[in-house]
Amino acid sequence: MNRRQFVVAASGAAVFARIPRVLGASAVKYDLVIKGGRVIDPSRKLDAIRDVAITGDRIAAVGANISADSAKVIDAHGKLVVPGLIDIHTHAARVKDGPSLCLADGVTGWIDAGSQGADHISDTVAIAKSAPQPARVLVNIGHEGILPGGDTMDLNRADVALVRAAIEKNRDMVAGIKARLSQDVAGANDFEVLRRAQEAATANKIPVMIHMGQTVSPLPKLLALLTPGDIVTHMFAPPPNSIIDSNGHILPEVIAARRRGVFFDVGNGRVGHLRWDIVDAVLKEKFLPDTFSTDWTPEGRAEQVINFPNCMSKFLNLGMPIDQVIARATVNAARVFPVFHGRGTLNVGAPADVAILELREGSFEFVDNYGNKRSGKQRLFPSGTVLGGKPI
Ligand SMILES: [Zn+2]
C-alpha cells in the first residue's frame, strides 16, 4: 500500500466509524448550516454542491439541501467550502496577531517552525497556547533561534541538552525540532547540526523538520539522517543541493526518503526557497509535494506569500487539479503532526473547522523567491472561516 492508498483507506475507515446512528432521524437541529457551496473534501473524495451542517463544535452532516430550520446560515453559493486549512510551516508565533491573521485566511491549524530556540521557546509557546486555533511550535536546534548571522554557524549553539530541557518543559506544545541547514545558517556544520537535532528528537519521539537548499553537505548525506515522519521543507529550493540533479531528475535518495515516510513540504517563503524552473522540473517528474505551507511571516503577507490560499493558487495555475491542491493543505497536512489528527476533513463527527474560499477567474501574477513572475488565470481568496463551529 503506498501512502495515498493508505490515506484513502484510513479516512474511509474513519467515515464509517464516525457516522452516528441518529443520522436517519428527521427533525435534526443544527446550529450552523453553510449553504450551497462547492464542497471539496479530498478526505472523502467529495467535490459537489452541498450543504455543511454543524452542531456544537462538530460537523453534523454534509448533504444536498439540508434543512436549516432555526440554524444560523452562511450563504456559500459560488464559493468553495473546504476543510479548515492546516499550515505546517509558518512563523505565526513570532507576532502577537499572527494567529488571528492566519485564521482570517482560512488557517485553522498551524505550526510555528523554529522561530525560537531553547532560550526563548516560552515566547512562541505562549502565542501558540493563546491562539484561537490548534497550534504547536518546533524548537529551533540553535538555542538562540533564528539569527541573522546564522542559527548554528557556531556549532555550540546546537546544544542537545538545552533542546531536550526545552522540550521537557513544554511537552504539550513542542511538536518537533527545526534544523535550518543552508550555508548561510549552519555553514559547514549542517550535518552535525542535523545529527544533534535527530538525537534530541529521537529521545522525545518527535519529528525533525529540515530546511533544505543551498547546503554545504550534499542533500543525500543529510537525508540519510531522516527517519519516517520527518519533514523536508523548501522542497523547491534551487541549487546547490536541490532535490533534482543537473538533468532535472529527482535524486534517488529523495525518492527513497519519501518511500520510507519522510514528508516533502513546500515552505513558500520569500528568500531562496522557491524558483519556478525548479518547480517546473519537479512537477514534470511527478514528484508532487506532500504538503503545502507558506513559511508565513508578517513580511510575507506583503509579498510573494500573501496568504495560504495564494500559495495554493500557484499550483492550481501550474496544472494541479483543485482537489489535489486542497488535499495538500488539509488531509495530508493533518497527518504530519498529532495535534491535527482527525482534522483536515469534513467527516461527520470531525471538528467543525471550515475554510470558505473564492476561486476567482482573471489575470493574476505570482512571484517566486527570485523576482520571476508567472501569470495565472485563477486565484483562491479567503472568504470566511469557521473554527470549532463558530464563524469568524
Ligand atoms: Zn521558516
CSV table of C-alpha atoms and ligand atoms in Angstrom, one decimal:
chain,number,residue,atom,x,y,z
A,1,MET,CA,0.0,0.0,0.0
A,2,ASN,CA,1.5,3.3,-0.9
A,3,ARG,CA,0.9,6.5,1.1
A,4,ARG,CA,-2.0,7.7,-1.0
A,5,GLN,CA,-3.8,4.4,-0.8
A,6,PHE,CA,-3.2,4.4,2.9
A,7,VAL,CA,-4.7,7.9,3.3
A,8,VAL,CA,-7.8,6.9,1.4
A,9,ALA,CA,-8.2,3.6,3.3
A,10,ALA,CA,-7.6,5.3,6.6
A,11,SER,CA,-10.0,8.1,6.0
A,12,GLY,CA,-12.6,5.7,4.6
A,13,ALA,CA,-12.5,3.7,7.8
A,14,ALA,CA,-12.9,6.9,9.8
A,15,VAL,CA,-16.1,7.8,7.9
A,16,PHE,CA,-17.7,4.6,8.8
A,17,ALA,CA,-16.6,4.8,12.4
A,18,ARG,CA,-17.9,8.2,13.0
A,19,ILE,CA,-21.3,8.2,11.3
A,20,PRO,CA,-23.8,8.4,14.2
A,21,ARG,CA,-26.8,6.2,14.2
A,22,VAL,CA,-29.2,9.1,14.5
A,23,LEU,CA,-28.4,10.3,11.0
A,24,GLY,CA,-31.5,8.7,9.7
A,25,ALA,CA,-33.7,10.5,12.1
A,26,SER,CA,-35.6,13.5,10.8
A,27,ALA,CA,-36.1,16.6,12.9
A,28,VAL,CA,-32.3,17.1,13.4
A,29,LYS,CA,-31.4,20.5,14.7
A,30,TYR,CA,-28.2,22.2,13.7
A,31,ASP,CA,-26.5,25.3,15.0
A,32,LEU,CA,-25.0,26.4,11.7
A,33,VAL,CA,-25.5,25.4,8.1
A,34,ILE,CA,-23.1,26.5,5.3
A,35,LYS,CA,-25.4,26.5,2.3
A,36,GLY,CA,-24.9,25.9,-1.4
A,37,GLY,CA,-21.2,26.0,-1.8
A,38,ARG,CA,-19.0,23.7,-3.9
A,39,VAL,CA,-17.8,21.4,-1.1
A,40,ILE,CA,-14.3,19.9,-1.9
A,41,ASP,CA,-13.2,17.4,0.7
A,42,PRO,CA,-10.4,15.3,-0.6
A,43,SER,CA,-10.5,13.1,2.5
A,44,ARG,CA,-13.9,11.8,1.2
A,45,LYS,CA,-13.2,12.3,-2.5
A,46,LEU,CA,-16.1,14.7,-2.5
A,47,ASP,CA,-16.5,17.6,-5.0
A,48,ALA,CA,-20.1,18.7,-5.3
A,49,ILE,CA,-22.6,21.4,-4.4
A,50,ARG,CA,-23.5,20.5,-0.8
A,51,ASP,CA,-24.6,22.0,2.5
A,52,VAL,CA,-22.5,21.5,5.6
A,53,ALA,CA,-24.3,21.3,8.8
A,54,ILE,CA,-22.7,21.9,12.2
A,55,THR,CA,-23.8,21.1,15.7
A,56,GLY,CA,-21.8,22.5,18.5
A,57,ASP,CA,-18.1,22.2,17.5
A,58,ARG,CA,-18.6,19.2,15.2
A,59,ILE,CA,-19.5,18.5,11.6
A,60,ALA,CA,-23.0,17.0,11.8
A,61,ALA,CA,-23.9,16.4,8.2
A,62,VAL,CA,-22.8,17.0,4.6
A,63,GLY,CA,-25.6,16.7,2.1
A,64,ALA,CA,-27.8,18.3,-0.6
A,65,ASN,CA,-30.5,20.6,0.6
A,66,ILE,CA,-30.1,20.3,4.3
A,67,SER,CA,-32.9,22.0,6.1
A,68,ALA,CA,-31.5,24.9,8.1
A,69,ASP,CA,-34.6,25.4,10.3
A,70,SER,CA,-33.6,27.7,13.1
A,71,ALA,CA,-29.9,27.3,12.4
A,72,LYS,CA,-27.6,30.2,11.6
A,73,VAL,CA,-26.9,30.2,7.9
A,74,ILE,CA,-23.8,31.1,5.9
A,75,ASP,CA,-24.6,31.6,2.2
A,76,ALA,CA,-21.7,30.0,0.3
A,77,HIS,CA,-23.2,30.0,-3.2
A,78,GLY,CA,-20.5,30.5,-5.8
A,79,LYS,CA,-17.8,29.7,-3.2
A,80,LEU,CA,-15.6,26.8,-2.3
A,81,VAL,CA,-16.2,25.1,1.1
A,82,VAL,CA,-13.3,23.1,2.2
A,83,PRO,CA,-11.9,21.7,5.5
A,84,GLY,CA,-10.0,24.3,7.5
A,85,LEU,CA,-6.5,24.8,6.1
A,86,ILE,CA,-3.6,23.4,8.0
A,87,ASP,CA,-0.2,25.2,7.6
A,88,ILE,CA,2.7,23.1,8.8
A,89,HIS,CA,5.4,25.7,8.3
A,90,THR,CA,4.6,29.3,9.5
A,91,HIS,CA,6.2,31.8,11.8
A,92,ALA,CA,2.8,32.8,13.2
A,93,ALA,CA,4.1,32.7,16.7
A,94,ARG,CA,6.6,35.5,16.0
A,95,VAL,CA,4.0,38.2,16.4
A,96,LYS,CA,1.0,38.6,18.7
A,97,ASP,CA,-1.6,38.9,15.9
A,98,GLY,CA,-0.1,36.1,13.8
A,99,PRO,CA,-2.7,33.5,14.8
A,100,SER,CA,-5.7,35.8,14.1
A,101,LEU,CA,-4.3,37.0,10.8
A,102,CYS,CA,-3.8,33.4,9.7
A,103,LEU,CA,-7.3,32.4,10.9
A,104,ALA,CA,-8.8,35.1,8.7
A,105,ASP,CA,-7.0,33.4,5.8
A,106,GLY,CA,-8.8,30.1,6.5
A,107,VAL,CA,-6.0,28.6,8.5
A,108,THR,CA,-7.5,26.6,11.4
A,109,GLY,CA,-4.2,24.9,12.4
A,110,TRP,CA,-0.6,25.9,12.2
A,111,ILE,CA,2.9,25.0,13.3
A,112,ASP,CA,5.5,27.7,14.1
A,113,ALA,CA,8.6,26.2,12.5
A,114,GLY,CA,11.5,27.1,14.7
A,115,SER,CA,11.1,30.9,15.2
A,116,GLN,CA,12.7,30.4,18.6
A,117,GLY,CA,15.3,28.0,20.1
A,118,ALA,CA,15.6,26.8,23.7
A,119,ASP,CA,16.4,30.3,25.1
A,120,HIS,CA,13.1,31.9,24.2
A,121,ILE,CA,10.9,29.0,23.4
A,122,SER,CA,8.4,30.2,26.1
A,123,ASP,CA,7.7,33.2,23.8
A,124,THR,CA,6.4,31.2,20.9
A,125,VAL,CA,4.8,28.6,23.2
A,126,ALA,CA,2.8,31.4,24.8
A,127,ILE,CA,1.5,32.7,21.5
A,128,ALA,CA,0.6,29.2,20.3
A,129,LYS,CA,-1.2,28.5,23.6
A,130,SER,CA,-3.3,31.6,23.3
A,131,ALA,CA,-4.0,31.1,19.6
A,132,PRO,CA,-7.7,30.6,18.7
A,133,GLN,CA,-6.9,27.6,16.6
A,134,PRO,CA,-4.8,24.4,17.4
A,135,ALA,CA,-1.2,25.4,17.2
A,136,ARG,CA,2.2,24.0,18.1
A,137,VAL,CA,5.8,25.1,17.8
A,138,LEU,CA,9.0,23.5,16.6
A,139,VAL,CA,12.0,24.3,18.7
A,140,ASN,CA,15.0,25.6,16.7
A,141,ILE,CA,18.0,23.4,17.3
A,142,GLY,CA,20.0,26.6,17.6
A,143,HIS,CA,19.3,27.7,21.2
A,144,GLU,CA,19.2,31.4,20.3
A,145,GLY,CA,16.6,30.8,17.5
A,146,ILE,CA,16.8,32.4,14.1
A,147,LEU,CA,19.9,34.6,13.9
A,148,PRO,CA,20.8,37.0,11.0
A,149,GLY,CA,24.4,35.7,11.2
A,150,GLY,CA,23.2,32.0,11.1
A,151,ASP,CA,21.5,30.0,13.8
A,152,THR,CA,24.2,27.4,14.2
A,153,MET,CA,27.2,28.9,12.5
A,154,ASP,CA,28.7,28.4,15.9
A,155,LEU,CA,28.2,24.7,16.5
A,156,ASN,CA,28.0,25.2,20.2
A,157,ARG,CA,24.5,26.7,19.7
A,158,ALA,CA,23.2,23.3,18.7
A,159,ASP,CA,23.1,22.1,22.2
A,160,VAL,CA,21.2,18.8,22.7
A,161,ALA,CA,20.8,19.2,26.4
A,162,LEU,CA,19.3,22.6,26.1
A,163,VAL,CA,16.8,21.5,23.4
A,164,ARG,CA,15.8,18.5,25.5
A,165,ALA,CA,15.2,20.6,28.5
A,166,ALA,CA,13.1,23.0,26.4
A,167,ILE,CA,11.0,20.0,25.2
A,168,GLU,CA,10.6,18.5,28.7
A,169,LYS,CA,9.3,21.8,29.9
A,170,ASN,CA,6.8,22.3,27.1
A,171,ARG,CA,6.0,18.8,26.2
A,172,ASP,CA,2.4,19.6,25.2
A,173,MET,CA,3.3,22.4,22.9
A,174,VAL,CA,6.6,21.5,21.2
A,175,ALA,CA,5.7,19.2,18.3
A,176,GLY,CA,9.2,18.8,16.8
A,177,ILE,CA,12.6,20.2,16.2
A,178,LYS,CA,13.6,22.6,13.3
A,179,ALA,CA,17.1,22.4,11.8
A,180,ARG,CA,17.9,25.1,9.3
A,181,LEU,CA,20.7,23.8,7.2
A,182,SER,CA,21.6,26.3,4.5
A,183,GLN,CA,25.1,27.5,4.1
A,184,ASP,CA,24.2,31.0,5.5
A,185,VAL,CA,22.5,29.4,8.5
A,186,ALA,CA,24.7,26.4,9.5
A,187,GLY,CA,27.7,26.7,7.3
A,188,ALA,CA,29.7,23.5,7.2
A,189,ASN,CA,28.1,22.4,10.4
A,190,ASP,CA,24.9,21.3,8.7
A,191,PHE,CA,25.4,17.5,9.1
A,192,GLU,CA,26.4,17.7,12.7
A,193,VAL,CA,23.6,20.1,13.5
A,194,LEU,CA,21.1,17.7,12.0
A,195,ARG,CA,22.7,14.8,13.8
A,196,ARG,CA,22.2,16.6,17.1
A,197,ALA,CA,18.6,17.6,16.2
A,198,GLN,CA,17.9,14.0,15.5
A,199,GLU,CA,19.5,12.9,18.7
A,200,ALA,CA,17.2,15.2,20.7
A,201,ALA,CA,14.1,14.3,18.6
A,202,THR,CA,14.6,10.5,18.8
A,203,ALA,CA,14.8,10.7,22.6
A,204,ASN,CA,11.4,12.5,22.6
A,205,LYS,CA,9.8,10.6,19.8
A,206,ILE,CA,9.1,13.8,17.8
A,207,PRO,CA,9.9,14.7,14.2
A,208,VAL,CA,12.6,16.9,12.8
A,209,MET,CA,11.9,19.4,10.1
A,210,ILE,CA,14.9,20.3,7.9
A,211,HIS,CA,15.1,23.5,6.0
A,212,MET,CA,16.9,22.3,2.8
A,213,GLY,CA,18.6,24.1,-0.1
A,214,GLN,CA,22.0,25.7,-0.6
A,215,THR,CA,23.6,23.5,1.9
A,216,VAL,CA,27.3,22.7,2.2
A,217,SER,CA,26.7,19.0,2.5
A,218,PRO,CA,25.1,17.1,-0.4
A,219,LEU,CA,21.4,16.5,0.2
A,220,PRO,CA,21.6,12.7,0.1
A,221,LYS,CA,24.1,12.9,3.1
A,222,LEU,CA,21.5,14.9,5.1
A,223,LEU,CA,18.5,12.8,4.0
A,224,ALA,CA,20.3,9.7,5.3
A,225,LEU,CA,19.7,11.1,8.8
A,226,LEU,CA,15.9,11.4,8.4
A,227,THR,CA,13.5,8.8,9.7
A,228,PRO,CA,9.8,8.2,9.0
A,229,GLY,CA,7.7,11.2,9.9
A,230,ASP,CA,10.4,13.7,9.5
A,231,ILE,CA,9.8,16.7,7.2
A,232,VAL,CA,11.8,18.3,4.4
A,233,THR,CA,10.7,21.8,3.9
A,234,HIS,CA,11.6,24.2,1.0
A,235,MET,CA,11.5,21.3,-1.5
A,236,PHE,CA,11.6,23.6,-4.5
A,237,ALA,CA,14.8,25.4,-3.3
A,238,PRO,CA,17.3,25.9,-6.2
A,239,PRO,CA,20.9,24.5,-6.2
A,240,PRO,CA,23.3,24.0,-4.7
A,241,ASN,CA,21.7,20.8,-3.4
A,242,SER,CA,18.2,20.9,-4.7
A,243,ILE,CA,16.1,17.7,-4.9
A,244,ILE,CA,16.8,17.3,-8.6
A,245,ASP,CA,20.1,16.6,-10.4
A,246,SER,CA,21.6,18.6,-13.2
A,247,ASN,CA,19.4,16.7,-15.7
A,248,GLY,CA,16.2,17.6,-13.9
A,249,HIS,CA,15.7,14.2,-12.4
A,250,ILE,CA,14.7,13.6,-8.8
A,251,LEU,CA,17.6,12.3,-6.8
A,252,PRO,CA,17.1,8.6,-6.0
A,253,GLU,CA,17.8,9.4,-2.3
A,254,VAL,CA,14.9,11.8,-2.3
A,255,ILE,CA,12.6,9.2,-3.7
A,256,ALA,CA,13.9,6.7,-1.2
A,257,ALA,CA,13.3,9.1,1.6
A,258,ARG,CA,9.7,9.6,0.6
A,259,ARG,CA,9.2,5.9,0.3
A,260,ARG,CA,10.3,5.4,3.9
A,261,GLY,CA,7.8,8.0,5.1
A,262,VAL,CA,9.7,11.4,5.0
A,263,PHE,CA,7.3,14.2,4.1
A,264,PHE,CA,8.2,16.8,1.4
A,265,ASP,CA,6.8,20.2,2.0
A,266,VAL,CA,6.7,23.5,0.0
A,267,GLY,CA,7.6,26.2,2.6
A,268,ASN,CA,7.0,29.0,0.1
A,269,GLY,CA,8.8,31.8,2.0
A,270,ARG,CA,10.5,34.8,0.4
A,271,VAL,CA,14.2,34.1,0.1
A,272,GLY,CA,16.0,31.2,-1.5
A,273,HIS,CA,13.2,28.6,-1.2
A,274,LEU,CA,11.2,28.5,-4.4
A,275,ARG,CA,12.1,29.1,-8.0
A,276,TRP,CA,9.8,28.5,-10.9
A,277,ASP,CA,12.2,26.5,-13.0
A,278,ILE,CA,12.8,24.1,-10.1
A,279,VAL,CA,9.0,23.8,-9.5
A,280,ASP,CA,8.5,23.0,-13.2
A,281,ALA,CA,11.2,20.3,-13.2
A,282,VAL,CA,10.0,18.7,-10.1
A,283,LEU,CA,6.3,18.6,-11.2
A,284,LYS,CA,7.4,17.3,-14.6
A,285,GLU,CA,8.9,14.4,-12.7
A,286,LYS,CA,5.5,14.0,-10.9
A,287,PHE,CA,7.2,14.4,-7.5
A,288,LEU,CA,4.3,16.3,-6.0
A,289,PRO,CA,4.5,18.0,-2.6
A,290,ASP,CA,3.0,16.0,0.3
A,291,THR,CA,2.0,19.3,1.9
A,292,PHE,CA,1.9,22.9,1.0
A,293,SER,CA,2.9,25.5,3.5
A,294,THR,CA,3.5,29.2,3.5
A,295,ASP,CA,6.5,29.9,5.7
A,296,TRP,CA,4.3,32.8,6.7
A,297,THR,CA,5.8,35.9,8.3
A,298,PRO,CA,4.4,39.4,8.7
A,299,GLU,CA,6.8,40.4,5.8
A,300,GLY,CA,5.5,37.6,3.7
A,301,ARG,CA,2.0,38.9,3.9
A,302,ALA,CA,3.1,41.9,1.9
A,303,GLU,CA,4.9,40.0,-0.9
A,304,GLN,CA,5.2,36.6,-2.5
A,305,VAL,CA,3.4,34.6,0.2
A,306,ILE,CA,0.5,36.9,0.8
A,307,ASN,CA,-1.7,34.1,2.4
A,308,PHE,CA,-2.1,30.3,2.3
A,309,PRO,CA,-4.8,30.4,-0.5
A,310,ASN,CA,-2.4,32.5,-2.6
A,311,CYS,CA,0.3,29.9,-2.2
A,312,MET,CA,-2.1,27.1,-3.1
A,313,SER,CA,-3.2,29.1,-6.2
A,314,LYS,CA,0.4,28.8,-7.6
A,315,PHE,CA,0.0,25.1,-8.0
A,316,LEU,CA,-3.5,25.4,-9.4
A,317,ASN,CA,-2.1,27.5,-12.2
A,318,LEU,CA,0.7,25.0,-12.8
A,319,GLY,CA,-1.9,22.5,-13.6
A,320,MET,CA,-2.5,20.6,-10.4
A,321,PRO,CA,-6.3,19.7,-10.1
A,322,ILE,CA,-8.1,21.6,-7.4
A,323,ASP,CA,-8.9,18.6,-5.2
A,324,GLN,CA,-5.2,17.7,-5.1
A,325,VAL,CA,-4.4,21.3,-4.2
A,326,ILE,CA,-6.9,21.2,-1.4
A,327,ALA,CA,-5.6,17.8,-0.2
A,328,ARG,CA,-2.2,19.2,0.4
A,329,ALA,CA,-3.5,22.0,2.6
A,330,THR,CA,-5.9,19.8,4.6
A,331,VAL,CA,-6.0,16.0,4.9
A,332,ASN,CA,-2.3,15.5,4.0
A,333,ALA,CA,-1.1,18.2,6.4
A,334,ALA,CA,-3.3,16.7,9.2
A,335,ARG,CA,-1.3,13.5,9.1
A,336,VAL,CA,2.1,15.2,9.8
A,337,PHE,CA,1.6,16.3,13.4
A,338,PRO,CA,-0.6,14.5,16.0
A,339,VAL,CA,-2.3,17.8,17.1
A,340,PHE,CA,-4.0,17.8,13.7
A,341,HIS,CA,-5.1,14.1,13.6
A,342,GLY,CA,-8.8,13.9,12.8
A,343,ARG,CA,-8.8,17.4,11.3
A,344,GLY,CA,-8.4,18.4,7.6
A,345,THR,CA,-11.7,16.7,6.8
A,346,LEU,CA,-15.4,17.4,6.8
A,347,ASN,CA,-16.2,13.9,8.1
A,348,VAL,CA,-19.3,13.7,10.2
A,349,GLY,CA,-18.0,14.0,13.8
A,350,ALA,CA,-14.8,15.8,12.9
A,351,PRO,CA,-14.1,19.2,14.5
A,352,ALA,CA,-16.1,21.9,12.6
A,353,ASP,CA,-13.2,23.8,11.1
A,354,VAL,CA,-14.1,25.1,7.6
A,355,ALA,CA,-12.5,27.4,5.2
A,356,ILE,CA,-14.7,29.2,2.7
A,357,LEU,CA,-12.7,30.3,-0.4
A,358,GLU,CA,-13.4,32.2,-3.5
A,359,LEU,CA,-11.9,30.9,-6.8
A,360,ARG,CA,-11.7,34.0,-9.0
A,361,GLU,CA,-11.0,34.0,-12.7
A,362,GLY,CA,-8.9,36.8,-14.1
A,363,SER,CA,-5.3,37.6,-14.7
A,364,PHE,CA,-3.1,37.2,-11.6
A,365,GLU,CA,0.6,37.5,-11.1
A,366,PHE,CA,2.6,35.1,-8.9
A,367,VAL,CA,6.3,35.8,-8.0
A,368,ASP,CA,8.9,33.3,-6.9
A,369,ASN,CA,11.7,34.0,-4.4
A,370,TYR,CA,13.9,35.3,-7.2
A,371,GLY,CA,11.6,38.0,-8.7
A,372,ASN,CA,10.5,35.8,-11.6
A,373,LYS,CA,6.9,36.4,-12.4
A,374,ARG,CA,4.2,34.0,-13.7
A,375,SER,CA,0.7,34.9,-14.6
A,376,GLY,CA,-2.3,32.7,-14.0
A,377,LYS,CA,-6.0,32.7,-14.7
A,378,GLN,CA,-7.2,31.6,-11.3
A,379,ARG,CA,-6.6,32.6,-7.8
A,380,LEU,CA,-8.0,31.5,-4.5
A,381,PHE,CA,-9.0,34.2,-2.0
A,382,PRO,CA,-10.0,33.7,1.6
A,383,SER,CA,-13.7,34.5,2.1
A,384,GLY,CA,-14.6,33.1,5.6
A,385,THR,CA,-13.5,30.8,8.3
A,386,VAL,CA,-15.5,28.6,10.7
A,387,LEU,CA,-13.4,27.4,13.7
A,388,GLY,CA,-14.9,24.9,16.1
A,389,GLY,CA,-18.3,25.6,14.7
A,390,LYS,CA,-18.0,29.4,15.2
A,391,PRO,CA,-17.9,31.7,12.2
A,392,ILE,CA,-15.0,34.1,12.4
B,1,ZN,ZN,10.5,29.1,8.0
